[in-house]
Every structure is written in C-alpha cells, then in structure tokens.
PDB file of C-alpha atoms in Angstrom:
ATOM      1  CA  UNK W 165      31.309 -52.019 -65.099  1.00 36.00           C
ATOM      2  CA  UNK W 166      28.506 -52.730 -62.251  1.00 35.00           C
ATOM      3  CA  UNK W 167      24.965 -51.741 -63.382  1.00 36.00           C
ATOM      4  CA  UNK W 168      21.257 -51.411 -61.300  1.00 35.00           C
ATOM      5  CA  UNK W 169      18.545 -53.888 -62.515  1.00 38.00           C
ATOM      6  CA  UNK W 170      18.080 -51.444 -64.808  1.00 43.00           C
ATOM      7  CA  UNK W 171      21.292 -51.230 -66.774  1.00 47.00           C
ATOM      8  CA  UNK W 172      22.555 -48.137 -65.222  1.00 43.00           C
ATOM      9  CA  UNK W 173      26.354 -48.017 -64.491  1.00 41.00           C
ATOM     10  CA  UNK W 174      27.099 -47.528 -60.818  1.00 37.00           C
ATOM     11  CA  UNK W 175      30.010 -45.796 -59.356  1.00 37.00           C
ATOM     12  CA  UNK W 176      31.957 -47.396 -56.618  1.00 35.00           C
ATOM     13  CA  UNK W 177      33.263 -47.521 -52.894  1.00 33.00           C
ATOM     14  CA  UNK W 178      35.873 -48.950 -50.999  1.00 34.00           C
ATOM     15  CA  UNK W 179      35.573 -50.666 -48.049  1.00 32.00           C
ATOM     16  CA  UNK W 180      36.272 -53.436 -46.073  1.00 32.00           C
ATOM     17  CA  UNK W 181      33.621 -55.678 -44.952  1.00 32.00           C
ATOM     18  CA  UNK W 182      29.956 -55.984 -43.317  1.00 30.00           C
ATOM     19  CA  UNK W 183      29.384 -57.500 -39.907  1.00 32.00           C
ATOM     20  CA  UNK W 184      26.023 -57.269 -38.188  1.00 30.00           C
ATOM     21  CA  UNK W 185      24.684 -54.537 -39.938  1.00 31.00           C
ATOM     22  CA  UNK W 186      28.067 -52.249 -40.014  1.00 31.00           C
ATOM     23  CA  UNK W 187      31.077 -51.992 -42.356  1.00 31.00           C
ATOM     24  CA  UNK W 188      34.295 -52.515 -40.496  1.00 31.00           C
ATOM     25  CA  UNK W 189      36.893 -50.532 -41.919  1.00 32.00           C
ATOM     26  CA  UNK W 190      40.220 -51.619 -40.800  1.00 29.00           C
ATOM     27  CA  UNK W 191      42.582 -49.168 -43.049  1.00 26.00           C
ATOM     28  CA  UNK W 192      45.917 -49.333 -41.473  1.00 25.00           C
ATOM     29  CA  UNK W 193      45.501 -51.603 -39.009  1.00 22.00           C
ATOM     30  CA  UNK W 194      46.954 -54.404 -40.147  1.00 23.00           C
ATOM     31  CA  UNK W 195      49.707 -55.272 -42.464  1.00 22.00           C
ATOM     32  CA  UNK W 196      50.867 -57.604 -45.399  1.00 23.00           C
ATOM     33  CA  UNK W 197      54.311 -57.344 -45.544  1.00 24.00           C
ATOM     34  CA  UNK W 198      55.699 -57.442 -48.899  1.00 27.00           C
ATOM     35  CA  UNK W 199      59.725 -57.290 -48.908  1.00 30.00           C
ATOM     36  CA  UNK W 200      60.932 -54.209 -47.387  1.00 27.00           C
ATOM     37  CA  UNK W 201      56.951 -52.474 -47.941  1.00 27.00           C
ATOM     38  CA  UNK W 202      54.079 -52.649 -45.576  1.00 24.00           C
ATOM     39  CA  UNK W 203      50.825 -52.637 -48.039  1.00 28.00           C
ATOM     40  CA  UNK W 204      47.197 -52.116 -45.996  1.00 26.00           C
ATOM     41  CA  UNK W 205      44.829 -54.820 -46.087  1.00 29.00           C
ATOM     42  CA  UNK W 206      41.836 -55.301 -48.585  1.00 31.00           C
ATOM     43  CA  UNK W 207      39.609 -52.124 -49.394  1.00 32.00           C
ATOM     44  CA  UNK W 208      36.076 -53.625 -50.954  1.00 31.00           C
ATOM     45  CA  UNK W 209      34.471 -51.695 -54.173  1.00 32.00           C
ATOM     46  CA  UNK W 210      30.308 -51.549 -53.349  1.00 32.00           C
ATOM     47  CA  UNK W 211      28.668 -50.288 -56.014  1.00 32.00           C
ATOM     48  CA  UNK W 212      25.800 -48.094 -55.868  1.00 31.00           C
ATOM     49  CA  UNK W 213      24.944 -44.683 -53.949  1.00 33.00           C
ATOM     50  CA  UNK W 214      25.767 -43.358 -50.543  1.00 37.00           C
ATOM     51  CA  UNK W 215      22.507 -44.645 -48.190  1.00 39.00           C
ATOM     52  CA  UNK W 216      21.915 -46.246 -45.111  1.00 37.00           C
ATOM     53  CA  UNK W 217      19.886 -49.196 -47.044  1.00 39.00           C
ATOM     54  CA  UNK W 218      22.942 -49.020 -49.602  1.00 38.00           C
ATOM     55  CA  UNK W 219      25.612 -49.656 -46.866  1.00 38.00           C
ATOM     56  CA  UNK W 220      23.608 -51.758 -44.398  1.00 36.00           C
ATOM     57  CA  UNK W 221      21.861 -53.885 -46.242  1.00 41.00           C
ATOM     58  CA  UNK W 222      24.815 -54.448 -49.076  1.00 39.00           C
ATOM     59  CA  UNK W 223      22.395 -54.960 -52.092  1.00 42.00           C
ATOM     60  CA  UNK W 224      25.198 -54.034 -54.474  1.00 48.00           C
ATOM     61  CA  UNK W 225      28.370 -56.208 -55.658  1.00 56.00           C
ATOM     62  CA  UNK W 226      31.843 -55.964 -53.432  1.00 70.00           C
ATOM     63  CA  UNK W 227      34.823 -56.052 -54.617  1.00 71.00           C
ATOM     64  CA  UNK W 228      38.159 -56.219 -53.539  1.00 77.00           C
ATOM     65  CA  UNK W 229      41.682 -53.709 -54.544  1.00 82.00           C
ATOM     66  CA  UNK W 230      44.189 -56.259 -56.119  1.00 91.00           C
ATOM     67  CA  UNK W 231      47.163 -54.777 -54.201  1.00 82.00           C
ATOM     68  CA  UNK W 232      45.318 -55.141 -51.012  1.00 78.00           C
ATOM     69  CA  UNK W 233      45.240 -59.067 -51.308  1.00 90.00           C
ATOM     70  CA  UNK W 234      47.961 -61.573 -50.098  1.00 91.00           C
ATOM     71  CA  UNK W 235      48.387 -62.379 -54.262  1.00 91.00           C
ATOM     72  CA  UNK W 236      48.218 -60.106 -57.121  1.00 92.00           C
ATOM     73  CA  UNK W 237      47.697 -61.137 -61.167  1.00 95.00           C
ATOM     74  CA  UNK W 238      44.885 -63.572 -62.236  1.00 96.00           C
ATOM     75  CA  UNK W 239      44.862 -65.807 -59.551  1.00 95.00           C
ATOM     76  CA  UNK W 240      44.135 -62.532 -57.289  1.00 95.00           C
ATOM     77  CA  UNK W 241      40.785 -62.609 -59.206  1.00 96.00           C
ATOM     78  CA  UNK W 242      39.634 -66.038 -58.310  1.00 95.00           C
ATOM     79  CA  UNK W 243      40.714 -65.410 -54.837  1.00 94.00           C
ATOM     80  CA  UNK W 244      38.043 -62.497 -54.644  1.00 92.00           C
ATOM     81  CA  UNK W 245      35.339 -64.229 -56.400  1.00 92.00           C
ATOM     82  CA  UNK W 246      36.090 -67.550 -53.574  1.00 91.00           C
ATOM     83  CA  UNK W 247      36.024 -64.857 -51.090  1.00 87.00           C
ATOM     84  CA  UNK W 248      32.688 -64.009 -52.271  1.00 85.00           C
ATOM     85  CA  UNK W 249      33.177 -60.647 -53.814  1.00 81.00           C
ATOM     86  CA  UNK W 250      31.933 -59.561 -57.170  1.00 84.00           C
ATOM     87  CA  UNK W 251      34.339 -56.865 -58.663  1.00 85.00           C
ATOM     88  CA  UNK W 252      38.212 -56.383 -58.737  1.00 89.00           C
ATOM     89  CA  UNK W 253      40.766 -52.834 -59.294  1.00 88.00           C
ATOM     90  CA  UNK W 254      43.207 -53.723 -60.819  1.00 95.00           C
ATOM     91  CA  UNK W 255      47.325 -52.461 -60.342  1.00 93.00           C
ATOM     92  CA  UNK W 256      49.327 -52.615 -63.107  1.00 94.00           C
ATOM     93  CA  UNK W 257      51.768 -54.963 -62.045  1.00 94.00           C
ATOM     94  CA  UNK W 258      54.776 -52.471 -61.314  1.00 91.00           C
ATOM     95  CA  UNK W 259      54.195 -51.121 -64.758  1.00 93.00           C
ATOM     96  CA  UNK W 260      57.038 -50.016 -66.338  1.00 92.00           C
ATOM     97  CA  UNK W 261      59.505 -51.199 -63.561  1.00 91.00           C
ATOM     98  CA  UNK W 262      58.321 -55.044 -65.334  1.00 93.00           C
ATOM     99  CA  UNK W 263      58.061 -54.409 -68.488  1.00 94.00           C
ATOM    100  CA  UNK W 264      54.360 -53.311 -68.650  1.00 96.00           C
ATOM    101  CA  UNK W 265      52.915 -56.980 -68.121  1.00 96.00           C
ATOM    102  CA  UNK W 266      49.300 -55.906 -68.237  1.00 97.00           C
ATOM    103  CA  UNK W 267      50.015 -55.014 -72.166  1.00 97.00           C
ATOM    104  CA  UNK W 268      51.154 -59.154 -72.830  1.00 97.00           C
ATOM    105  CA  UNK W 269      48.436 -60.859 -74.189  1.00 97.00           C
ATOM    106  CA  UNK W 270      48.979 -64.336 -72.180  1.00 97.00           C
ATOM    107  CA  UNK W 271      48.395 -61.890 -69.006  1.00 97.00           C
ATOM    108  CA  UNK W 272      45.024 -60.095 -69.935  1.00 97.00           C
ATOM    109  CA  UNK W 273      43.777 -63.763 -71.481  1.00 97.00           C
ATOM    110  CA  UNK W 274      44.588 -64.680 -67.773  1.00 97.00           C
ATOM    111  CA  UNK W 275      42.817 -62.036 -66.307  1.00 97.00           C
ATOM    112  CA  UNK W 276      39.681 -62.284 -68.368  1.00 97.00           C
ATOM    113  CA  UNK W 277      39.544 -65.637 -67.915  1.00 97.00           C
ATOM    114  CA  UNK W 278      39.880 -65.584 -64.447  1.00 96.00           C
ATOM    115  CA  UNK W 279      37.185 -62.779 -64.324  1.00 96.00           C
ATOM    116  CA  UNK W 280      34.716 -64.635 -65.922  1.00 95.00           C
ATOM    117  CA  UNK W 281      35.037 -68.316 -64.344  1.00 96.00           C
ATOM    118  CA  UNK W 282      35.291 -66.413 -61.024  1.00 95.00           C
ATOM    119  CA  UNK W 283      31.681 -63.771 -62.120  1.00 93.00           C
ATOM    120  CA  UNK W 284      34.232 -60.662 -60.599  1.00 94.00           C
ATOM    121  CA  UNK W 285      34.132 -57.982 -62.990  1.00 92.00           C
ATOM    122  CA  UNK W 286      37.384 -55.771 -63.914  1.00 94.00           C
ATOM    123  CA  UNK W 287      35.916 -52.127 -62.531  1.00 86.00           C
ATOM    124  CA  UNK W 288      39.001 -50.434 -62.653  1.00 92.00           C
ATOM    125  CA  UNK W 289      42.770 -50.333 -62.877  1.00 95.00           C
ATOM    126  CA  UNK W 290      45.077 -48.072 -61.451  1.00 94.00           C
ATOM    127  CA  UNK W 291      49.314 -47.158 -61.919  1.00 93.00           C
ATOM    128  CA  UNK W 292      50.016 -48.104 -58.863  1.00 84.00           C
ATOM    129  CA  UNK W 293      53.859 -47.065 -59.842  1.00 82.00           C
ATOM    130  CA  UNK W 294      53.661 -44.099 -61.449  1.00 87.00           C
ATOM    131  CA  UNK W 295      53.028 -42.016 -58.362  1.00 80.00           C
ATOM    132  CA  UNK W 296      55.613 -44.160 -56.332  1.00 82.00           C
ATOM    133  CA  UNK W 297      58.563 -43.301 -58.883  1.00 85.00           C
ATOM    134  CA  UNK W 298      57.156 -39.444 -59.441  1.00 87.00           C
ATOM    135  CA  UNK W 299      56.742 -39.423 -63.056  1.00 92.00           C
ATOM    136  CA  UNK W 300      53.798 -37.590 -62.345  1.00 92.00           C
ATOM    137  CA  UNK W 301      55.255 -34.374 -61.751  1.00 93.00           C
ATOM    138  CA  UNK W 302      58.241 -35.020 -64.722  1.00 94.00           C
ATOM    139  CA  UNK W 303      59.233 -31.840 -66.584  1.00 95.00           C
ATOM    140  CA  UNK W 304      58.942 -31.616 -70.237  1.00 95.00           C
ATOM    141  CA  UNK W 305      62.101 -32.125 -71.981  1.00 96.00           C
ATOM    142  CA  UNK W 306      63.693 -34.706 -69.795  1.00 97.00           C
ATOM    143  CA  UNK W 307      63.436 -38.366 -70.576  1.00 96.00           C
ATOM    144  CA  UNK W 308      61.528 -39.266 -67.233  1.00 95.00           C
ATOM    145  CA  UNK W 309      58.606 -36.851 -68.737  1.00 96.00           C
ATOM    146  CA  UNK W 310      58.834 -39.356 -71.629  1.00 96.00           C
ATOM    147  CA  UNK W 311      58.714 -41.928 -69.155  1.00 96.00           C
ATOM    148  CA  UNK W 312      55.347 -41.027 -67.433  1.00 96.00           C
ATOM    149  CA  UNK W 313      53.505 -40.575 -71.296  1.00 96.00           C
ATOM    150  CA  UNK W 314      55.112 -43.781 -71.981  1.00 97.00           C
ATOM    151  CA  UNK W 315      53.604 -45.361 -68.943  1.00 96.00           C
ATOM    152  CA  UNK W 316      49.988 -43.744 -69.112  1.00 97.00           C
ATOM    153  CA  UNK W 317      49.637 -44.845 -72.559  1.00 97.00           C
ATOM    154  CA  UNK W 318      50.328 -48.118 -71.869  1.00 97.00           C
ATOM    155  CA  UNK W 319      47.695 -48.759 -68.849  1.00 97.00           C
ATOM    156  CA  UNK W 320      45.101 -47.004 -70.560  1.00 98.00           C
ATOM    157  CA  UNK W 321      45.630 -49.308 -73.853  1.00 98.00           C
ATOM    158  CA  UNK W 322      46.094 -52.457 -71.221  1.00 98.00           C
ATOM    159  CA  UNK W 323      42.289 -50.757 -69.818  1.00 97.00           C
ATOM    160  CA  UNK W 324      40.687 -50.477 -73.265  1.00 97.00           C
ATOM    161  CA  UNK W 325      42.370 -54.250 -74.611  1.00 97.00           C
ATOM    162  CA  UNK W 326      40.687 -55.547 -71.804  1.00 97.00           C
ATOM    163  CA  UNK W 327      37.235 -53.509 -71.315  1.00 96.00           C
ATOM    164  CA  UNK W 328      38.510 -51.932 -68.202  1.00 96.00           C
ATOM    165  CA  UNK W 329      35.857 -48.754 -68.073  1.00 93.00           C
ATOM    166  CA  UNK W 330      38.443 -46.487 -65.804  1.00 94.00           C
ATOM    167  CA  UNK W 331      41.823 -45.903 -65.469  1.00 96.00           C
ATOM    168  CA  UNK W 332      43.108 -44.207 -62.056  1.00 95.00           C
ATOM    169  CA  UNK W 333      45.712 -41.558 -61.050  1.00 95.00           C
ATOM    170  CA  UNK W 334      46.520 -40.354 -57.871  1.00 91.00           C
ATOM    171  CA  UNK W 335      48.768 -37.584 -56.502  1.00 88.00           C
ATOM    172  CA  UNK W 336      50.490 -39.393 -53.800  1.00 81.00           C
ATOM    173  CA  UNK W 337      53.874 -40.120 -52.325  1.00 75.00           C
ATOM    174  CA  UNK W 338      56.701 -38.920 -54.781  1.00 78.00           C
ATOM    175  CA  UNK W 339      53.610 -37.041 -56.795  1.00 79.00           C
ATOM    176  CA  UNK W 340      52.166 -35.035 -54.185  1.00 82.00           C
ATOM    177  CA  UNK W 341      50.410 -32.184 -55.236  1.00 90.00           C
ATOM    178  CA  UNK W 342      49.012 -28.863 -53.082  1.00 86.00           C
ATOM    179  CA  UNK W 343      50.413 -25.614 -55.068  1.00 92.00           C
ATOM    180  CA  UNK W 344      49.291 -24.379 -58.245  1.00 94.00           C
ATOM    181  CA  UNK W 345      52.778 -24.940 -60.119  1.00 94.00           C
ATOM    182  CA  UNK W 346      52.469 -28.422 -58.753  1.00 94.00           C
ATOM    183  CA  UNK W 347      48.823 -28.878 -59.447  1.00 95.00           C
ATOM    184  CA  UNK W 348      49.826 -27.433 -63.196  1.00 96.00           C
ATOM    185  CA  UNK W 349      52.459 -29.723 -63.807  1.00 95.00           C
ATOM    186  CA  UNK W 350      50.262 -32.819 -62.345  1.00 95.00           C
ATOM    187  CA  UNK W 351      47.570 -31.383 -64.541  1.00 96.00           C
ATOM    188  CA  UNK W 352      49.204 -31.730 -67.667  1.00 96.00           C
ATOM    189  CA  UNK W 353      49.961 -35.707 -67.637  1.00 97.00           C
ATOM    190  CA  UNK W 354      46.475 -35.945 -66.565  1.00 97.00           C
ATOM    191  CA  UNK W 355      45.016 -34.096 -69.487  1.00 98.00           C
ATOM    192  CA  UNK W 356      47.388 -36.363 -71.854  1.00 98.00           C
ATOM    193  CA  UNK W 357      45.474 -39.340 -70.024  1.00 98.00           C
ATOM    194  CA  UNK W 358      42.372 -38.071 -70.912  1.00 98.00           C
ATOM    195  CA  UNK W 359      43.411 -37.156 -74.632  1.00 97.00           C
ATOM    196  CA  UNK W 360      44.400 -41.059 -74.940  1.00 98.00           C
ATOM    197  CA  UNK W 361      41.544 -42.720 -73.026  1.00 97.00           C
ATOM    198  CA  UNK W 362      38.881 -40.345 -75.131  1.00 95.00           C
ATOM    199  CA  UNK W 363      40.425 -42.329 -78.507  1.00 91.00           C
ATOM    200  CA  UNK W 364      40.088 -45.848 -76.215  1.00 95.00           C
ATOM    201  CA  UNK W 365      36.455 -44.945 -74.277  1.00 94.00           C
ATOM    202  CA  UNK W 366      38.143 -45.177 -71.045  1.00 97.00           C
ATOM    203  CA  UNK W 367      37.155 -42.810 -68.080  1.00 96.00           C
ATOM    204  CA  UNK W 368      40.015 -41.144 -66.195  1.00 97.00           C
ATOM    205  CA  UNK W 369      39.699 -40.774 -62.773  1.00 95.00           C
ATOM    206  CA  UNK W 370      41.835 -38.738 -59.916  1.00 94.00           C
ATOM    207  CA  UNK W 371      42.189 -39.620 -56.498  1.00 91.00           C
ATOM    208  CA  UNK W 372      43.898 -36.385 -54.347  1.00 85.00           C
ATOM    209  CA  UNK W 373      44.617 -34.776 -50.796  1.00 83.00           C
ATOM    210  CA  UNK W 374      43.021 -31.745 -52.190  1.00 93.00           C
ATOM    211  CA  UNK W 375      40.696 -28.833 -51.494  1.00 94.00           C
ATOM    212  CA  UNK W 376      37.067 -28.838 -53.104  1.00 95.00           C
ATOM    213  CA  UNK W 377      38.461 -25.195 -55.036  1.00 96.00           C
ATOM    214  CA  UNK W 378      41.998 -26.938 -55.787  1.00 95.00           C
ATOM    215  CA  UNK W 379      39.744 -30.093 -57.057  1.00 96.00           C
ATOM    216  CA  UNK W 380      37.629 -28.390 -59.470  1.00 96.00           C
ATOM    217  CA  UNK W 381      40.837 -26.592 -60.522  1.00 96.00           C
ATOM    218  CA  UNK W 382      42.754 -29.851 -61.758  1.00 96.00           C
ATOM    219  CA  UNK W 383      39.184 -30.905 -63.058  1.00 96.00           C
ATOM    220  CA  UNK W 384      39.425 -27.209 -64.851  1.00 97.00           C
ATOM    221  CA  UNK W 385      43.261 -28.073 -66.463  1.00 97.00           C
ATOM    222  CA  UNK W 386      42.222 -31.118 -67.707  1.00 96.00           C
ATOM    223  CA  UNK W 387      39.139 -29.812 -69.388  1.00 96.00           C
ATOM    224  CA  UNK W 388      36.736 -31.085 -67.369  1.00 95.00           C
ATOM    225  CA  UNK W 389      37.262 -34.712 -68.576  1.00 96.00           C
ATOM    226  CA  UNK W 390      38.573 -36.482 -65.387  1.00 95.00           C
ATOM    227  CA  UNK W 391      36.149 -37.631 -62.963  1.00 95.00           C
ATOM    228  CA  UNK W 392      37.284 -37.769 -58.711  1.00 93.00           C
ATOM    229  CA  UNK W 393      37.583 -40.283 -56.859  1.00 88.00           C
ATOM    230  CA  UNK W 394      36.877 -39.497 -53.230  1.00 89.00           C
ATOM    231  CA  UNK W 395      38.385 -40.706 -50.655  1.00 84.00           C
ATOM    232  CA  UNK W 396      36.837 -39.855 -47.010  1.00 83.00           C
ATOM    233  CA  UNK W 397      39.933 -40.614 -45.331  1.00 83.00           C
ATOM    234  CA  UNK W 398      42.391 -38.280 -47.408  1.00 86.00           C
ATOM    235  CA  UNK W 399      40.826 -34.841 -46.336  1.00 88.00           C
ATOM    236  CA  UNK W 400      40.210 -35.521 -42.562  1.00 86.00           C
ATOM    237  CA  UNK W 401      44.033 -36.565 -41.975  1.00 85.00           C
ATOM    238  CA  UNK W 402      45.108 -33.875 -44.069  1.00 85.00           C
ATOM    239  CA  UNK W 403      42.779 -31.714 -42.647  1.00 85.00           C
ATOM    240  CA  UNK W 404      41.786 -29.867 -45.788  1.00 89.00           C
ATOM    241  CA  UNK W 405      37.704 -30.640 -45.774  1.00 90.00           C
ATOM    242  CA  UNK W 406      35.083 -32.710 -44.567  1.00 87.00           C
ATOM    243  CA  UNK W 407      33.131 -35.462 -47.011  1.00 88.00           C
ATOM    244  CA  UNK W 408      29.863 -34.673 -46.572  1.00 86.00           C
ATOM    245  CA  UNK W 409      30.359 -31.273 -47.127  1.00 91.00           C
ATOM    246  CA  UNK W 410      32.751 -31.740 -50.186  1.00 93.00           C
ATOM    247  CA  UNK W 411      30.864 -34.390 -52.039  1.00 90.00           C
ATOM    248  CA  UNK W 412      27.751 -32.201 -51.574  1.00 91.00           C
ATOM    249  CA  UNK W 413      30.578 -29.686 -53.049  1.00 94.00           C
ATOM    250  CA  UNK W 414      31.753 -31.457 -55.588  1.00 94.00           C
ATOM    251  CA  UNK W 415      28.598 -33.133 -57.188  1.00 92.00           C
ATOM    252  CA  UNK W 416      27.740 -36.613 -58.061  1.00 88.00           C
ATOM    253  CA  UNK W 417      28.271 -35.678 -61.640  1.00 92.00           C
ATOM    254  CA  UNK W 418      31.583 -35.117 -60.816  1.00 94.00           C
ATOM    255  CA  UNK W 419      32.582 -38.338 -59.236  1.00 90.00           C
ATOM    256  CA  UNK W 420      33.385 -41.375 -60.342  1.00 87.00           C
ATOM    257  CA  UNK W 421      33.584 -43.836 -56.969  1.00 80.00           C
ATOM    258  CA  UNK W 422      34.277 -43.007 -53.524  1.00 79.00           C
ATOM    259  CA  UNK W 423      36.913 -44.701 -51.038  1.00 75.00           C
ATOM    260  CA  UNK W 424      34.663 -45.021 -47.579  1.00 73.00           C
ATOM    261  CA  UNK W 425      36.874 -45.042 -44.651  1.00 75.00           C
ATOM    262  CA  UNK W 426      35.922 -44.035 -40.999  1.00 80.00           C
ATOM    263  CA  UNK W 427      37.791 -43.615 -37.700  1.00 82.00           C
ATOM    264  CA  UNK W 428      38.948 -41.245 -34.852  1.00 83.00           C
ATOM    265  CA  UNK W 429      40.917 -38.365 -34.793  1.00 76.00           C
ATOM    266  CA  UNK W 430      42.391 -37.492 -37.602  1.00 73.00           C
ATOM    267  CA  UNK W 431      42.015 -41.030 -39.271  1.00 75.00           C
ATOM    268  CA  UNK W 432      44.951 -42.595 -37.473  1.00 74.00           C
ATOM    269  CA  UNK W 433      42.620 -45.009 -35.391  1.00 78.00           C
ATOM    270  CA  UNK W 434      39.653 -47.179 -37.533  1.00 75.00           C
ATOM    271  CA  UNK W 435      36.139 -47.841 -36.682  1.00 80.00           C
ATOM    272  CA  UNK W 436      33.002 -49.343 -37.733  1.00 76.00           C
ATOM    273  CA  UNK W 437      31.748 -46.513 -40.879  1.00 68.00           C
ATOM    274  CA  UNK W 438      29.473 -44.206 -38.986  1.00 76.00           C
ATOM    275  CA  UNK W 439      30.683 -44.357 -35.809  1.00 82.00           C
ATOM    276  CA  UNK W 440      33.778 -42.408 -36.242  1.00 81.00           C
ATOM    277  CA  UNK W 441      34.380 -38.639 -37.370  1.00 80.00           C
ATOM    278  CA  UNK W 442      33.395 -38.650 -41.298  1.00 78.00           C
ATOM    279  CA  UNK W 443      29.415 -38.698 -40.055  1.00 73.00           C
ATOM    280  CA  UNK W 444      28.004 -41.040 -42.438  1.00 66.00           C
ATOM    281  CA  UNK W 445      25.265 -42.295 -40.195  1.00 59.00           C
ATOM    282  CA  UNK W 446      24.319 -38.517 -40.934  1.00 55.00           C
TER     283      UNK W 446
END
C-alpha cells in the first residue's frame, strides 16, 4: 500500500504517462496482441488525490496494470520498476482457467521477491477472468455458482498470503450489470468477497458502468463494505454520468482509487487528461 510522508495510505489512479507537464492517456489506441485478444496498453497507478500539483507535478509513486505490459508474472514486476514505476495491480494469472497459480507458493515467493529487488509495491490484484467467463452473475444451485465462490476465495487468500491490501471486481463483458435483478445477483458474490476478505484484512473494491443511485445500491447489497473504483472513462462512453459530478456524488470515503482517462466524444478518441471532455483541468 502507498502512504504520504506521513504514513497515510493513499488511494490510486490509472494512467498512462507524464510529458511536459500533461498525462498522455493513450487508452485504446494502441494494441498488444495476445493470441486471438487485443489487450490496451499500460494504465499507470499515481497515488495520492485528484489536484493539479498532484497530476502535474507527479509527486506520488506510478505504477503500472500487469495485464497492460508486454509480460505478465514476476518478471512483469521488474519490468515496471526498470521502467521507473513504483507500484504494480496485479491479474490473477487466468485464475481458475490455470489452476489458480497466484495460490503456489514458488509464484508469490517470485512475486515478492521481484517486488522488493525491483522497490514496486503490490497495490492491488484483480480476477481478471472471472468477469470474462461470467461467473459473476452464476445462479445458486448450479456448479458454475460454485465456481465463482471457488474462484473469489482463492484471489482474496492469494491477496492476504501475499499482503495485497485490495482485491478487485468488475462488472464487465460476460458480467455486465445495469438492472436490479442483475445488480442483485452481482451483489451477492460481491458480498461473499467481502465476508472472506473481512477474515483476511483485504479491501474489496468494484469497478462498474453504473449510475451514482445504482452505485450506492450495490454498495447498499453488500453492506456497505466494498469500496468503488472509478473509472472516468466508463460513464462518459456509456453515457450514464459525468466524474466530477459523481465523485463529488459518491464521496472520497467511498472510493478506493480512480482510473483517469480523458478524450473526445464519447471516449472513443484519447487526449492529453484535461484537454478532453471529463474536465479535469476544472
């Protein structure tokens, strides 16, 4: 976990780089390709809060998502901290679709290793394939609801065997969410995510496509346990809010990092952050 001078934990953002005073964001517009999968190219954590000085003058650590760089596992780590960058999120490795490799030991010694000989902490690690194969919205009863507990216990334990503070969700592709039956059933693997991580001292976070009122209502399910992570691209392509407004919304309290992204229209073209439509220079 980042911390101030003072010892304070900080939350954190993603994006790309700084040039000349700005932060570049290039989100989508260019490619790895991986197999038959295009993946987007490296989103930075900064720590800290959201100000001018903050941004511009970058006096917090950067970090890098793992499934963003040209290599993931341990040697991913070293790559950031070469690279310059201070703090890693980790994937899980295809999870369950590998045999949960972020729960062998010879794979978190490699990790921790890494982390330390490279100074990049481990901020964060996320299912990357739990959305992807829908487990997220499984149905008590049938064995793919099995499945997703299965698979959230294991990253969370993988989080807390390796002093990962946060463990990440999301309700994308295959576990898209917008009504409240879908919202309810997302809601309940999330609130077993939070019953597990509470035993481990591991924060659960949600990243979404949602409303500020639909928000605080998954926040609601789970108890108010999860934290958000918000990501300024998500609303303005899906057209369902506008940051500044829904952080101011939402509440600090409430959120655990933010994803900063900026660009034209409705997200589809990238530009420096603050000269495009999410108004942070504001």
């Amino acid at each position: 976990m980042f911390t101030d001078d003072r010892g304070n934990p900080l939350s954190s953002v993603n994006i790309r780089s700084c040039q000349n005073g700005k932060v570049p964001v290039e989100y989508g517009a260019r490619f790895y390709k991986k197999g038959d999968r295009l993946s987007v190219p490296a989103r930075f954590s900064l720590c800290g809060h959201i100000t001018a000085e903050w941004l511009i003058g970058m006096k917090y650590g950067i970090g890098v998502c793992e499934w963003s760089l040209p290599v993931m596992g341990p040697f991913g780590v070293t790559m950031a901290g070469k690279a310059g960058f201070t703090g890693i999120q980790l994937g899980d490795l295809n999870g369950a679709s590998a045999g949960f490799p972020m729960n062998r030991k010879c794979i978190q010694e490699g990790y921790l290793q890494m982390s330390e000989a490279a100074g990049v902490a481990l901020q964060a690690m996320h299912p990357y394939g739990l959305q992807r194969q829908g487990l997220m919205m499984a149905l008590p009863g049938t064995a793919a609801w099995d499945d997703a507990r299965r698979s959230i216990s294991m990253c969370i334990e993988a989080c807390a065997d390796m002093h990962i503070p946060e463990c990440m969700f999301s309700s994308f592709f295959s576990s898209w969410v917008n009504s409240d039956w879908e919202i309810e059933t997302f809601s309940r693997h999330l609130s077993y995510a939070c019953d597990v991580a509470e035993d481990k001292g591991v924060v659960v976070s949600y990243e979404s496509a949602l409303t500020v009122p639909k928000m605080y209502q998954m926040m609601e399910l789970t108890g108010g346990r999860c934290k958000i992570c918000y990501d300024m691209r998500n609303p303005l392509t899906i057209g369902c809010g506008y940051p500044k407004e829904d952080i101011s919304a939402l509440g600090l309290e409430n959120i655990s990092h933010f994803h900063i992204k900026d660009g034209f229209g409705n997200m589809k073209e990238i530009c420096l952050v603050g000269d495009g439509i999410s108004d942070l220079a504001g």
